[in-house]
C-alpha positions as a LaTeX table, in Angstrom:
\begin{tabular}{lrrr}
\hline
Residue & $x$ (\AA) & $y$ (\AA) & $z$ (\AA) \\
\hline
Met1 & $-0.87$ & 0.03 & $-32.02$ \\
Asn2 & 0.43 & $-0.38$ & $-28.47$ \\
Tyr3 & $-0.23$ & 2.88 & $-26.63$ \\
Leu4 & 2.14 & 3.12 & $-23.69$ \\
Asn5 & 3.39 & 5.85 & $-21.41$ \\
Glu6 & 5.14 & 5.89 & $-18.05$ \\
Glu7 & 2.29 & 4.46 & $-15.99$ \\
Met8 & $-0.51$ & 3.28 & $-18.28$ \\
Val9 & $-1.40$ & 1.07 & $-21.23$ \\
Tyr10 & $-4.60$ & 1.50 & $-23.23$ \\
Gly11 & $-6.35$ & $-0.33$ & $-26.04$ \\
Lys12 & $-7.91$ & $-3.80$ & $-25.79$ \\
Asn13 & $-5.00$ & $-5.88$ & $-27.09$ \\
Pro14 & $-2.27$ & $-4.00$ & $-25.17$ \\
Val15 & $-4.24$ & $-4.32$ & $-21.91$ \\
Leu16 & $-4.95$ & $-8.01$ & $-22.57$ \\
Glu17 & $-1.31$ & $-8.77$ & $-23.32$ \\
Leu18 & $-0.18$ & $-6.85$ & $-20.24$ \\
Leu19 & $-2.44$ & $-8.97$ & $-18.05$ \\
Lys20 & $-1.37$ & $-12.21$ & $-19.74$ \\
Ser21 & 2.28 & $-11.32$ & $-19.26$ \\
Gly22 & 1.95 & $-11.47$ & $-15.49$ \\
Asn23 & 3.54 & $-8.05$ & $-15.10$ \\
Pro24 & 2.27 & $-6.01$ & $-12.12$ \\
Val25 & $-0.90$ & $-3.96$ & $-12.66$ \\
Asn26 & $-2.47$ & $-1.51$ & $-10.23$ \\
Lys27 & $-5.94$ & $-1.08$ & $-11.72$ \\
Val28 & $-7.95$ & $-1.31$ & $-14.95$ \\
Leu29 & $-10.57$ & 1.19 & $-16.13$ \\
Phe30 & $-13.40$ & 0.16 & $-18.50$ \\
Leu31 & $-15.81$ & 2.26 & $-20.50$ \\
Ala32 & $-19.17$ & 1.88 & $-18.76$ \\
Glu33 & $-21.13$ & 1.85 & $-22.03$ \\
Ala34 & $-19.04$ & $-0.88$ & $-23.70$ \\
Pro35 & $-21.07$ & $-3.84$ & $-25.11$ \\
Ser36 & $-21.59$ & $-6.60$ & $-22.53$ \\
Gly37 & $-19.42$ & $-9.67$ & $-23.00$ \\
Arg38 & $-16.75$ & $-7.77$ & $-24.94$ \\
Asn39 & $-14.32$ & $-7.74$ & $-22.04$ \\
Gln40 & $-14.99$ & $-11.13$ & $-20.44$ \\
Glu41 & $-11.49$ & $-12.50$ & $-21.05$ \\
Ile42 & $-9.95$ & $-9.43$ & $-19.45$ \\
Leu43 & $-12.40$ & $-9.50$ & $-16.54$ \\
Ser44 & $-11.57$ & $-13.17$ & $-15.92$ \\
Leu45 & $-7.87$ & $-12.35$ & $-15.76$ \\
Leu46 & $-8.55$ & $-9.48$ & $-13.36$ \\
His47 & $-10.51$ & $-11.74$ & $-11.02$ \\
Glu48 & $-7.86$ & $-14.44$ & $-11.28$ \\
Arg49 & $-5.10$ & $-12.00$ & $-10.30$ \\
Ser50 & $-7.24$ & $-10.01$ & $-7.81$ \\
Ile51 & $-6.62$ & $-6.75$ & $-9.67$ \\
Pro52 & $-9.11$ & $-3.92$ & $-8.96$ \\
Tyr53 & $-11.14$ & $-2.50$ & $-11.85$ \\
Gln54 & $-13.66$ & 0.28 & $-12.33$ \\
Phe55 & $-16.22$ & 1.37 & $-14.94$ \\
Val56 & $-15.96$ & 5.03 & $-15.99$ \\
Asp57 & $-17.50$ & 7.34 & $-18.59$ \\
Arg58 & $-15.98$ & 8.11 & $-21.99$ \\
Gln59 & $-14.93$ & 11.61 & $-20.97$ \\
Thr60 & $-12.72$ & 10.18 & $-18.22$ \\
Leu61 & $-10.91$ & 7.81 & $-20.59$ \\
Asp62 & $-10.58$ & 10.52 & $-23.24$ \\
Arg63 & $-9.01$ & 12.85 & $-20.69$ \\
Leu64 & $-6.61$ & 10.27 & $-19.28$ \\
Thr65 & $-5.40$ & 9.19 & $-22.72$ \\
Asp66 & $-5.42$ & 12.65 & $-24.28$ \\
Arg67 & $-8.13$ & 11.41 & $-26.68$ \\
Glu68 & $-5.98$ & 8.63 & $-28.12$ \\
Arg69 & $-7.71$ & 5.49 & $-29.41$ \\
His70 & $-8.22$ & 3.73 & $-26.06$ \\
Gln71 & $-10.95$ & 1.28 & $-27.24$ \\
Gly72 & $-12.76$ & 1.66 & $-23.93$ \\
Met73 & $-10.07$ & 0.44 & $-21.54$ \\
Leu74 & $-6.94$ & 1.53 & $-19.74$ \\
Ala75 & $-4.56$ & $-0.24$ & $-17.35$ \\
Tyr76 & $-2.32$ & 1.40 & $-14.77$ \\
Ile77 & 1.07 & $-0.29$ & $-14.54$ \\
Ala78 & 2.58 & $-1.01$ & $-11.12$ \\
Ala79 & 6.18 & $-0.04$ & $-10.45$ \\
Arg80 & 6.85 & $-3.57$ & $-9.21$ \\
Glu81 & 5.09 & $-6.80$ & $-8.25$ \\
Tyr82 & 3.13 & $-6.86$ & $-5.00$ \\
Ala83 & 4.05 & $-9.24$ & $-2.20$ \\
Ser84 & 1.73 & $-11.25$ & 0.05 \\
Ile85 & 1.38 & $-11.15$ & 3.84 \\
Asp86 & 3.13 & $-14.52$ & 3.92 \\
Asp87 & 6.04 & $-13.03$ & 1.93 \\
Ile88 & 6.45 & $-10.30$ & 4.55 \\
Leu89 & 6.32 & $-12.72$ & 7.48 \\
Ala90 & 8.70 & $-15.08$ & 5.68 \\
Leu91 & 11.28 & $-12.30$ & 5.44 \\
Ala92 & 11.10 & $-11.78$ & 9.22 \\
Glu93 & 11.59 & $-15.50$ & 9.74 \\
Glu94 & 14.47 & $-15.57$ & 7.26 \\
Arg95 & 16.21 & $-12.80$ & 9.22 \\
Gln96 & 15.35 & $-14.53$ & 12.51 \\
Glu97 & 13.58 & $-11.37$ & 13.67 \\
Glu98 & 10.17 & $-10.65$ & 15.13 \\
Pro99 & 7.84 & $-9.17$ & 12.47 \\
Phe100 & 8.01 & $-5.40$ & 12.05 \\
Ile101 & 5.29 & $-4.20$ & 9.65 \\
Leu102 & 3.82 & $-0.85$ & 8.60 \\
Met103 & 0.12 & $-0.73$ & 7.69 \\
Leu104 & $-1.18$ & 2.34 & 5.85 \\
Asp105 & $-4.87$ & 3.26 & 5.93 \\
Glu106 & $-5.89$ & 5.02 & 2.70 \\
Ile107 & $-2.73$ & 7.05 & 2.10 \\
Glu108 & $-3.49$ & 8.93 & $-1.13$ \\
Asp109 & $-0.38$ & 11.06 & $-1.72$ \\
Pro110 & 2.26 & 9.13 & $-3.72$ \\
His111 & 5.02 & 11.27 & $-2.20$ \\
Asn112 & 3.97 & 10.17 & 1.30 \\
Leu113 & 4.00 & 6.50 & 0.30 \\
Gly114 & 7.35 & 6.85 & $-1.45$ \\
Ala115 & 8.90 & 8.57 & 1.57 \\
Leu116 & 7.55 & 5.90 & 3.91 \\
Leu117 & 8.95 & 3.10 & 1.74 \\
Arg118 & 12.33 & 4.78 & 2.01 \\
Thr119 & 12.06 & 4.86 & 5.81 \\
Val120 & 10.81 & 1.26 & 5.99 \\
Asp121 & 13.92 & 0.18 & 4.13 \\
Ala122 & 16.16 & 2.34 & 6.33 \\
Val123 & 14.87 & 0.90 & 9.63 \\
Gly124 & 14.90 & $-2.68$ & 8.40 \\
Ala125 & 11.16 & $-3.28$ & 8.69 \\
His126 & 9.86 & $-6.35$ & 6.88 \\
Gly127 & 7.10 & $-4.85$ & 4.76 \\
Val128 & 4.19 & $-2.51$ & 4.15 \\
Ile129 & 0.47 & $-3.26$ & 3.83 \\
Ile130 & $-1.86$ & $-1.02$ & 1.81 \\
Pro131 & $-5.53$ & $-1.42$ & 0.79 \\
Lys132 & $-6.52$ & $-2.14$ & $-2.81$ \\
Arg133 & $-9.03$ & 0.69 & $-2.90$ \\
Arg134 & $-8.99$ & 4.35 & $-1.83$ \\
Ser135 & $-5.20$ & 4.32 & $-1.63$ \\
Val136 & $-2.27$ & 5.26 & $-3.81$ \\
Ala137 & $-0.66$ & 2.20 & $-5.41$ \\
Leu138 & 2.94 & 1.52 & $-6.50$ \\
Thr139 & 3.05 & 4.13 & $-9.24$ \\
Gly140 & 6.05 & 5.59 & $-11.00$ \\
Thr141 & 5.86 & 8.67 & $-8.75$ \\
Val142 & 5.98 & 6.46 & $-5.67$ \\
Ala143 & 8.99 & 4.60 & $-7.07$ \\
Lys144 & 10.81 & 7.86 & $-7.83$ \\
Thr145 & 10.06 & 9.38 & $-4.41$ \\
Ser146 & 11.22 & 6.20 & $-2.67$ \\
Ala147 & 14.72 & 6.72 & $-4.14$ \\
Gly148 & 14.96 & 3.05 & $-5.09$ \\
Ala149 & 13.46 & 1.64 & $-1.87$ \\
Val150 & 10.47 & 0.28 & $-3.81$ \\
Glu151 & 12.81 & $-2.38$ & $-5.21$ \\
His152 & 13.75 & $-3.59$ & $-1.72$ \\
Val153 & 10.57 & $-3.26$ & 0.36 \\
Arg154 & 7.84 & $-5.89$ & 0.24 \\
Val155 & 4.44 & $-4.24$ & $-0.26$ \\
Ala156 & 1.24 & $-6.27$ & 0.13 \\
Arg157 & $-2.04$ & $-4.92$ & $-1.22$ \\
Val158 & $-5.09$ & $-6.40$ & 0.50 \\
Ser159 & $-8.87$ & $-6.22$ & 0.08 \\
Asn160 & $-9.67$ & $-5.69$ & 3.76 \\
Leu161 & $-7.30$ & $-4.07$ & 6.25 \\
Val162 & $-9.35$ & $-5.07$ & 9.30 \\
Gln163 & $-9.37$ & $-8.76$ & 8.36 \\
Thr164 & $-5.65$ & $-8.60$ & 7.62 \\
Leu165 & $-5.00$ & $-6.99$ & 11.00 \\
Gln166 & $-7.00$ & $-9.71$ & 12.75 \\
Glu167 & $-4.99$ & $-12.37$ & 10.93 \\
Leu168 & $-1.69$ & $-10.75$ & 11.93 \\
Lys169 & $-2.83$ & $-10.63$ & 15.56 \\
Lys170 & $-3.61$ & $-14.35$ & 15.42 \\
Arg171 & $-0.08$ & $-14.87$ & 14.14 \\
Gly172 & 1.45 & $-13.15$ & 17.15 \\
Cys173 & 1.67 & $-9.48$ & 16.19 \\
Trp174 & 0.78 & $-6.61$ & 18.54 \\
Val175 & $-0.87$ & $-3.65$ & 16.79 \\
Ser176 & $-0.11$ & $-0.01$ & 17.62 \\
Gly177 & $-2.21$ & 2.65 & 15.90 \\
Ala178 & $-0.56$ & 6.06 & 15.68 \\
Glu179 & $-3.13$ & 8.76 & 16.40 \\
Ala180 & $-3.85$ & 11.62 & 18.80 \\
Gly181 & $-5.28$ & 10.80 & 22.20 \\
Gly182 & $-3.21$ & 7.73 & 23.00 \\
Gln183 & $-0.26$ & 6.87 & 25.21 \\
Glu184 & 2.90 & 8.80 & 24.37 \\
Ala185 & 4.81 & 6.71 & 21.84 \\
Phe186 & 8.18 & 7.34 & 23.49 \\
Lys187 & 6.85 & 5.85 & 26.76 \\
Ala188 & 5.05 & 2.87 & 25.19 \\
Asp189 & 6.64 & $-0.55$ & 24.78 \\
Leu190 & 6.99 & $-0.98$ & 21.01 \\
Thr191 & 9.22 & $-4.05$ & 21.10 \\
Gly192 & 8.19 & $-7.54$ & 20.00 \\
Ala193 & 6.27 & $-8.56$ & 16.89 \\
Arg194 & 4.78 & $-5.24$ & 15.85 \\
Val195 & 2.40 & $-3.67$ & 13.34 \\
Ile196 & 2.37 & 0.14 & 13.22 \\
Val197 & $-0.80$ & 1.62 & 11.69 \\
Ile198 & $-0.71$ & 5.09 & 10.12 \\
Gly199 & $-3.95$ & 6.76 & 9.02 \\
Ser200 & $-4.75$ & 8.84 & 5.96 \\
Glu201 & $-3.63$ & 12.43 & 5.53 \\
Gly202 & $-7.02$ & 13.92 & 6.34 \\
Lys203 & $-9.13$ & 11.35 & 8.23 \\
Gly204 & $-6.58$ & 9.47 & 10.28 \\
Ile205 & $-7.21$ & 5.80 & 11.07 \\
Ser206 & $-10.70$ & 4.61 & 10.15 \\
Arg207 & $-13.02$ & 3.70 & 13.03 \\
Leu208 & $-13.11$ & $-0.08$ & 12.47 \\
Leu209 & $-9.37$ & $-0.30$ & 12.03 \\
Arg210 & $-8.80$ & 1.83 & 15.12 \\
Glu211 & $-11.08$ & $-0.46$ & 17.16 \\
Asn212 & $-8.98$ & $-3.45$ & 16.10 \\
Cys213 & $-5.69$ & $-1.94$ & 17.23 \\
Asp214 & $-4.34$ & $-3.26$ & 20.52 \\
Glu215 & $-3.33$ & 0.24 & 21.56 \\
Ile216 & $-3.25$ & 3.84 & 20.36 \\
Val217 & 0.04 & 5.70 & 20.67 \\
Ser218 & 0.67 & 9.37 & 20.01 \\
Leu219 & 3.64 & 11.59 & 19.24 \\
Pro220 & 3.99 & 14.53 & 21.66 \\
Met221 & 3.12 & 17.88 & 20.06 \\
Lys222 & 4.72 & 20.86 & 21.85 \\
Gly223 & 4.13 & 23.56 & 19.25 \\
Lys224 & 1.15 & 25.29 & 17.69 \\
Val225 & 0.62 & 22.70 & 14.93 \\
Thr226 & $-1.72$ & 19.90 & 15.99 \\
Ser227 & $-0.75$ & 17.19 & 13.49 \\
Leu228 & 2.10 & 15.92 & 11.33 \\
Asn229 & 2.30 & 14.87 & 7.71 \\
Ala230 & 1.59 & 11.12 & 7.40 \\
Ser231 & 5.07 & 10.31 & 6.13 \\
Val232 & 6.72 & 12.33 & 8.91 \\
Ala233 & 4.59 & 10.76 & 11.66 \\
Gly234 & 5.11 & 7.29 & 10.21 \\
Ser235 & 8.86 & 7.78 & 9.94 \\
Val236 & 9.18 & 8.96 & 13.55 \\
Met237 & 7.15 & 5.96 & 14.74 \\
Leu238 & 9.25 & 3.52 & 12.71 \\
Tyr239 & 12.48 & 4.93 & 14.12 \\
Glu240 & 11.11 & 4.71 & 17.66 \\
Val241 & 10.41 & 1.00 & 17.10 \\
Leu242 & 13.96 & 0.59 & 15.76 \\
Arg243 & 15.41 & 2.46 & 18.76 \\
Gln244 & 13.56 & 0.29 & 21.25 \\
Arg245 & 14.52 & $-2.91$ & 19.43 \\
Ser246 & 18.14 & $-1.82$ & 19.37 \\
Asp247 & 18.08 & $-0.96$ & 23.09 \\
Arg248 & 16.58 & $-4.33$ & 23.92 \\
Thr249 & 19.19 & $-6.15$ & 21.85 \\
Thr250 & 21.99 & $-4.22$ & 23.58 \\
Lys251 & 20.61 & $-4.98$ & 27.05 \\
Thr252 & 20.23 & $-8.72$ & 26.35 \\
Ser253 & 23.62 & $-9.14$ & 24.69 \\
Pro254 & 26.19 & $-11.02$ & 26.82 \\
\hline
\end{tabular}
């Protein structure tokens, strides 16, 4: 029997067929005590498609599947196919625009990711980059919160954010990390090929990623609260980039 709900498939054959179909998958969970060699075909497909997987105990799988017959494996379905970094840069080239990219460092709340996808679409940015691990993926909740933007925004999921950032810098992008203690964002020059980095809800931007940013910019805080929700801060930053790009276009128009 094919066990399927909104965001997951479980059972060996359903998971295998899902992977063979080429449909987007966020992650696969395996029973840690399963006999060795039993899942080699599935593991080969996961490596081939660079899909993350994890070994968990039986109690975890029983809980996630409400004790249905999961046969020791479960796959989380992605709301849509992931893009590549090249796909995102190709869109900028197609529009004859300088790249405008949002990078998210370990955002775990699906509502934050969904809201940011909606803003990315609204400001005309070319794509979003998220890490494969320790981050929310393109789940059904993200798709719903994005109000349809998930269908229009290119999202790349990468193994290493720092390496990806370094590659983007080699390809002409300037990187602005949004965090306290930097230059005021409204006074910084955010024009040109640009990557905006937003950190996680609790930890902010990780140390290595922060060190690889070209600059740190901050939103002014005039009240008693010392920080903003990740989706709010990200949205304000994205609109500031849009404002500055629009101003520059107006000033250079004949």
